[in-house]
CSV table of C-alpha atoms in Angstrom, one decimal:
chain,number,residue,atom,x,y,z
A,1470,MET,CA,0.0,-0.3,-0.1
A,1471,LYS,CA,2.5,2.8,1.2
A,1472,LYS,CA,4.3,1.7,-2.3
A,1473,SER,CA,1.0,2.5,-4.0
A,1474,ARG,CA,1.4,5.4,-2.8
A,1475,ILE,CA,4.6,6.2,-3.1
A,1476,ILE,CA,4.7,5.4,-7.2
A,1477,LEU,CA,1.1,7.7,-7.1
A,1478,ALA,CA,3.0,10.6,-5.6
A,1479,ALA,CA,5.7,10.4,-7.9
A,1480,ALA,CA,3.3,10.6,-10.8
A,1481,ALA,CA,1.1,12.6,-9.9
A,1482,ALA,CA,4.8,15.6,-9.6
A,1483,MET,CA,6.0,14.5,-13.1
A,1484,LEU,CA,2.2,15.4,-14.0
A,1485,ALA,CA,2.3,18.9,-12.5
A,1486,MET,CA,5.8,19.6,-13.6
A,1487,PRO,CA,5.8,22.1,-16.7
A,1488,LEU,CA,6.1,20.8,-20.4
A,1489,SER,CA,9.0,21.4,-21.8
A,1490,ALA,CA,9.4,23.7,-24.9
A,1491,GLN,CA,8.4,22.6,-27.8
A,1492,GLU,CA,10.7,24.3,-31.3
A,1493,PHE,CA,8.8,22.8,-34.3
A,1494,GLU,CA,8.2,22.8,-38.4
A,1495,GLU,CA,4.8,22.5,-40.0
A,1496,THR,CA,5.5,21.5,-43.6
A,1497,MET,CA,1.8,20.9,-43.8
A,1498,GLY,CA,1.6,17.5,-45.1
A,1499,ASN,CA,0.4,15.8,-47.7
A,1500,LEU,CA,-3.5,15.1,-48.7
A,1501,PRO,CA,-5.1,13.8,-52.3
A,1502,VAL,CA,-7.3,15.5,-51.8
A,1503,SER,CA,-7.6,20.0,-51.1
A,1504,MET,CA,-10.0,20.3,-47.4
A,1505,SER,CA,-9.9,22.9,-45.0
A,1506,ALA,CA,-7.3,22.9,-42.1
A,1507,THR,CA,-9.9,21.5,-39.5
A,1508,ASP,CA,-11.3,19.1,-41.7
A,1509,LEU,CA,-7.2,18.0,-42.7
A,1510,ASN,CA,-6.9,17.8,-38.7
A,1511,ASP,CA,-9.7,15.1,-37.7
A,1512,GLU,CA,-7.6,13.2,-40.7
A,1513,LYS,CA,-4.8,13.8,-38.7
A,1514,GLY,CA,-2.5,14.6,-42.3
A,1515,PHE,CA,-0.4,17.3,-40.9
A,1516,ALA,CA,3.4,16.9,-40.6
A,1517,ASN,CA,3.0,17.0,-36.9
A,1518,SER,CA,-0.4,15.6,-36.6
A,1519,GLY,CA,-0.2,14.0,-32.9
A,1520,LYS,CA,3.0,15.1,-32.3
A,1521,PHE,CA,3.2,17.1,-29.2
A,1522,ASN,CA,0.2,19.1,-28.2
A,1523,LEU,CA,-0.3,20.3,-31.5
A,1524,SER,CA,-3.5,21.3,-33.2
A,1525,PHE,CA,-4.5,23.1,-36.0
A,1526,GLU,CA,-8.3,24.7,-37.3
A,1527,GLY,CA,-9.7,26.9,-39.6
A,1528,ASP,CA,-11.7,27.1,-43.0
A,1529,ALA,CA,-8.1,27.9,-44.5
A,1530,GLU,CA,-8.1,25.4,-47.1
A,1531,VAL,CA,-5.4,23.1,-47.5
A,1532,GLN,CA,-4.2,22.4,-51.2
A,1533,TYR,CA,-1.3,20.8,-53.2
A,1534,THR,CA,-1.3,23.3,-55.3
A,1535,GLY,CA,1.1,26.6,-55.5
A,1536,ALA,CA,4.3,25.1,-54.6
A,1537,THR,CA,7.1,24.5,-57.2
A,1538,ALA,CA,11.0,25.3,-56.8
A,1539,LYS,CA,10.4,28.6,-60.0
A,1540,ASN,CA,8.2,30.3,-56.3
A,1541,ALA,CA,8.8,28.2,-52.9
A,1542,GLN,CA,13.1,29.4,-53.5
A,1543,TYR,CA,14.4,29.8,-48.8
A,1544,THR,CA,15.0,28.8,-46.1
A,1545,ASP,CA,12.3,28.1,-43.4
A,1546,LEU,CA,13.3,29.5,-39.7
A,1547,PHE,CA,15.5,26.2,-39.3
A,1548,ASN,CA,18.3,26.8,-42.5
A,1549,ASN,CA,15.8,23.6,-44.4
A,1550,GLU,CA,15.1,23.9,-47.2
A,1551,ALA,CA,11.7,24.5,-48.8
A,1552,SER,CA,9.3,21.0,-48.8
A,1553,ARG,CA,7.3,22.2,-51.8
A,1554,GLY,CA,4.8,20.5,-50.8
A,1555,CYS,CA,1.2,21.1,-49.2
A,1556,ASN,CA,-0.1,24.9,-48.5
A,1557,VAL,CA,-2.0,26.9,-46.4
A,1558,ARG,CA,-4.4,28.9,-49.2
A,1559,ILE,CA,-6.1,32.0,-47.2
A,1560,SER,CA,-9.1,32.5,-49.5
A,1561,ASP,CA,-10.1,37.3,-49.9
A,1562,GLU,CA,-12.8,36.1,-48.0
A,1563,HIS,CA,-12.4,38.8,-44.2
A,1564,ASN,CA,-11.4,36.8,-41.3
A,1565,CYS,CA,-11.0,33.3,-43.1
A,1566,TYR,CA,-8.2,31.4,-41.6
A,1567,PHE,CA,-5.9,29.3,-40.6
A,1568,GLN,CA,-4.5,28.5,-36.4
A,1569,ILE,CA,-2.0,26.1,-34.3
A,1570,ASN,CA,-3.0,25.0,-31.1
A,1571,GLY,CA,-1.5,23.9,-28.3
A,1572,ILE,CA,2.1,25.8,-28.6
A,1573,ASN,CA,4.5,25.9,-25.8
A,1574,THR,CA,6.9,28.7,-26.2
A,1575,MET,CA,8.4,28.2,-22.7
A,1576,ASP,CA,12.6,28.2,-22.1
A,1577,ILE,CA,12.6,29.1,-25.9
A,1578,ASN,CA,14.6,32.6,-25.9
A,1579,LYS,CA,13.1,35.0,-28.2
A,1580,PRO,CA,10.8,32.8,-29.8
A,1581,VAL,CA,9.7,33.4,-33.8
A,1582,VAL,CA,7.1,32.1,-35.9
A,1583,GLY,CA,8.5,32.0,-39.0
A,1584,PHE,CA,6.5,31.3,-42.3
A,1585,ALA,CA,6.1,31.8,-46.6
A,1586,LEU,CA,4.2,33.4,-47.5
A,1587,MET,CA,2.8,33.7,-51.1
A,1588,LYS,CA,0.2,37.0,-51.9
A,1589,GLY,CA,-1.6,36.3,-55.6
A,1590,VAL,CA,-1.6,40.0,-56.4
A,1591,ARG,CA,1.0,42.1,-56.2
A,1592,ARG,CA,-0.2,45.8,-55.0
A,1593,PHE,CA,-0.4,44.3,-51.6
A,1594,ASP,CA,2.3,44.2,-49.3
A,1595,GLY,CA,1.2,41.3,-46.9
A,1596,THR,CA,0.0,43.3,-44.2
A,1597,ASP,CA,-3.3,42.0,-45.2
A,1598,LEU,CA,-2.7,39.0,-43.0
A,1599,VAL,CA,-2.6,39.6,-39.0
A,1600,VAL,CA,-0.2,37.4,-37.6
A,1601,GLU,CA,-1.4,37.4,-34.1
A,1602,TRP,CA,-1.2,34.9,-30.6
A,1603,SER,CA,-4.2,33.8,-27.9
A,1604,GLU,CA,-3.7,32.4,-24.5
A,1605,ASP,CA,-7.3,31.9,-24.1
A,1606,GLY,CA,-8.7,31.9,-28.1
A,1607,LEU,CA,-10.5,35.2,-27.5
A,1608,ARG,CA,-8.2,37.9,-26.8
A,1609,TRP,CA,-5.7,37.9,-29.4
A,1610,ASN,CA,-2.3,39.5,-29.9
A,1611,GLN,CA,-0.5,40.6,-34.0
A,1612,LEU,CA,2.4,40.0,-33.7
A,1613,ASP,CA,4.2,42.6,-36.4
A,1614,PHE,CA,6.9,41.4,-39.5
A,1615,GLU,CA,8.3,42.7,-42.7
A,1616,PRO,CA,5.4,43.6,-46.0
A,1617,LEU,CA,6.2,42.2,-48.8
A,1618,PRO,CA,8.0,44.5,-51.8
A,1619,THR,CA,5.0,45.3,-54.5
A,1620,ASP,CA,7.6,45.6,-57.0
A,1621,GLU,CA,7.3,43.9,-60.7
A,1622,GLY,CA,7.8,39.9,-59.7
A,1623,SER,CA,6.4,40.3,-56.5
A,1624,GLU,CA,3.9,37.9,-56.2
A,1625,LEU,CA,3.0,34.8,-57.1
A,1626,THR,CA,6.4,34.5,-55.4
A,1627,PHE,CA,6.7,32.8,-51.6
A,1628,MET,CA,8.9,35.5,-49.4
A,1629,TYR,CA,10.1,34.5,-45.6
A,1630,ARG,CA,8.8,35.7,-43.2
A,1631,LYS,CA,10.1,36.0,-39.4
A,1632,THR,CA,7.2,37.7,-36.1
A,1633,SER,CA,7.8,39.8,-33.6
A,1634,VAL,CA,9.1,38.1,-30.1
A,1635,LEU,CA,6.4,35.8,-29.1
A,1636,PRO,CA,5.7,35.5,-25.1
A,1637,ASN,CA,7.0,32.4,-22.7
A,1638,LYS,CA,4.0,30.4,-22.1
A,1639,GLU,CA,3.3,27.0,-22.1
A,1640,ASN,CA,0.4,26.4,-24.4
A,1641,ILE,CA,-0.6,29.8,-27.0
A,1642,SER,CA,-2.5,29.2,-30.2
A,1643,ILE,CA,-0.8,30.7,-33.0
A,1644,ARG,CA,-3.6,32.5,-35.9
A,1645,PHE,CA,-2.9,33.6,-39.9
A,1646,ARG,CA,-6.1,35.8,-40.3
A,1647,GLN,CA,-7.2,37.5,-43.6
A,1648,GLY,CA,-7.9,41.1,-42.1
A,1649,GLY,CA,-8.7,42.5,-45.4
A,1650,TYR,CA,-10.4,41.4,-49.1
A,1651,GLY,CA,-8.8,41.5,-53.0
A,1652,CYS,CA,-5.4,39.3,-52.0
A,1653,VAL,CA,-5.3,35.4,-51.8
A,1654,PHE,CA,-2.3,34.7,-49.2
A,1655,ARG,CA,-0.5,31.1,-49.4
A,1656,ILE,CA,1.4,29.8,-46.5
A,1657,ASP,CA,3.7,27.1,-45.6
A,1658,ASP,CA,6.4,25.9,-43.9
A,1659,VAL,CA,5.2,27.5,-40.1
A,1660,CYS,CA,8.0,27.4,-37.6
A,1661,VAL,CA,8.3,28.2,-34.2
A,1662,GLY,CA,12.0,28.6,-32.5
A,1663,PRO,CA,14.6,31.2,-31.5
A,1664,LYS,CA,15.1,34.3,-32.9
A,1665,LYS,CA,18.6,34.0,-33.6
A,1666,LEU,CA,19.5,30.2,-34.9
A,1667,LYS,CA,22.7,28.7,-32.8
A,1668,LYS,CA,25.0,26.9,-35.1
C-alpha cells in the first residue's frame, strides 16, 4: 500500500511539472484532395499531427498546389529548404483563418514564428494577413513581420518572414487571419523557434 502511494505521488509530481518547450516546423503534410485545415486535422494529415499536443483548425484550405521550384526558393527558420508540398490557401474572404493550438514556448530564447508567405496580387504587401497569438482563444495579440515588396514579379512567389517575439508561455495559439479583402495568401513551412538559431 505504501509503495503504491509513493508511485502515485511521483506520477502526480510529474504531471504537475510544466511541459518543456517545443520548437517545431509544420510543412502542412500530404493529402490526396484539398480540404479545410480543420478537416485535415481530423484526418491527422498534418506533419505534426499527434505530436507535441499540437492541433490545427480553420476554414483556410490546405492544398497541394502553388509550390514549385520556381516560386518556393527559400530556407525556413531552421535553415531547411522549402518543402514545396502542401500549403495553406487563405482566401480573400475577410477573417478566413488558419490556426495552430497547443504551442509551448517556455525556455525558447526570444521565440518567433517563421513562415513562408505568398500573395496573389502585386500591389498588396502582405500586411492584410494578420498573424496573432492568444492564450485563451478570445484575446488576440498581433505580431509584426516585414512587409512583402510590391515591385514587378513580387506576386506568386513565396518569401520567408519572421514575426516579432512571442511571450514565453506553456500553451498558446498562433493564428493567420485574412484582415482585408481582394488578395489571396498562401502560407507554408510554419516554424516556432528562437529568433536566432544557434550554429
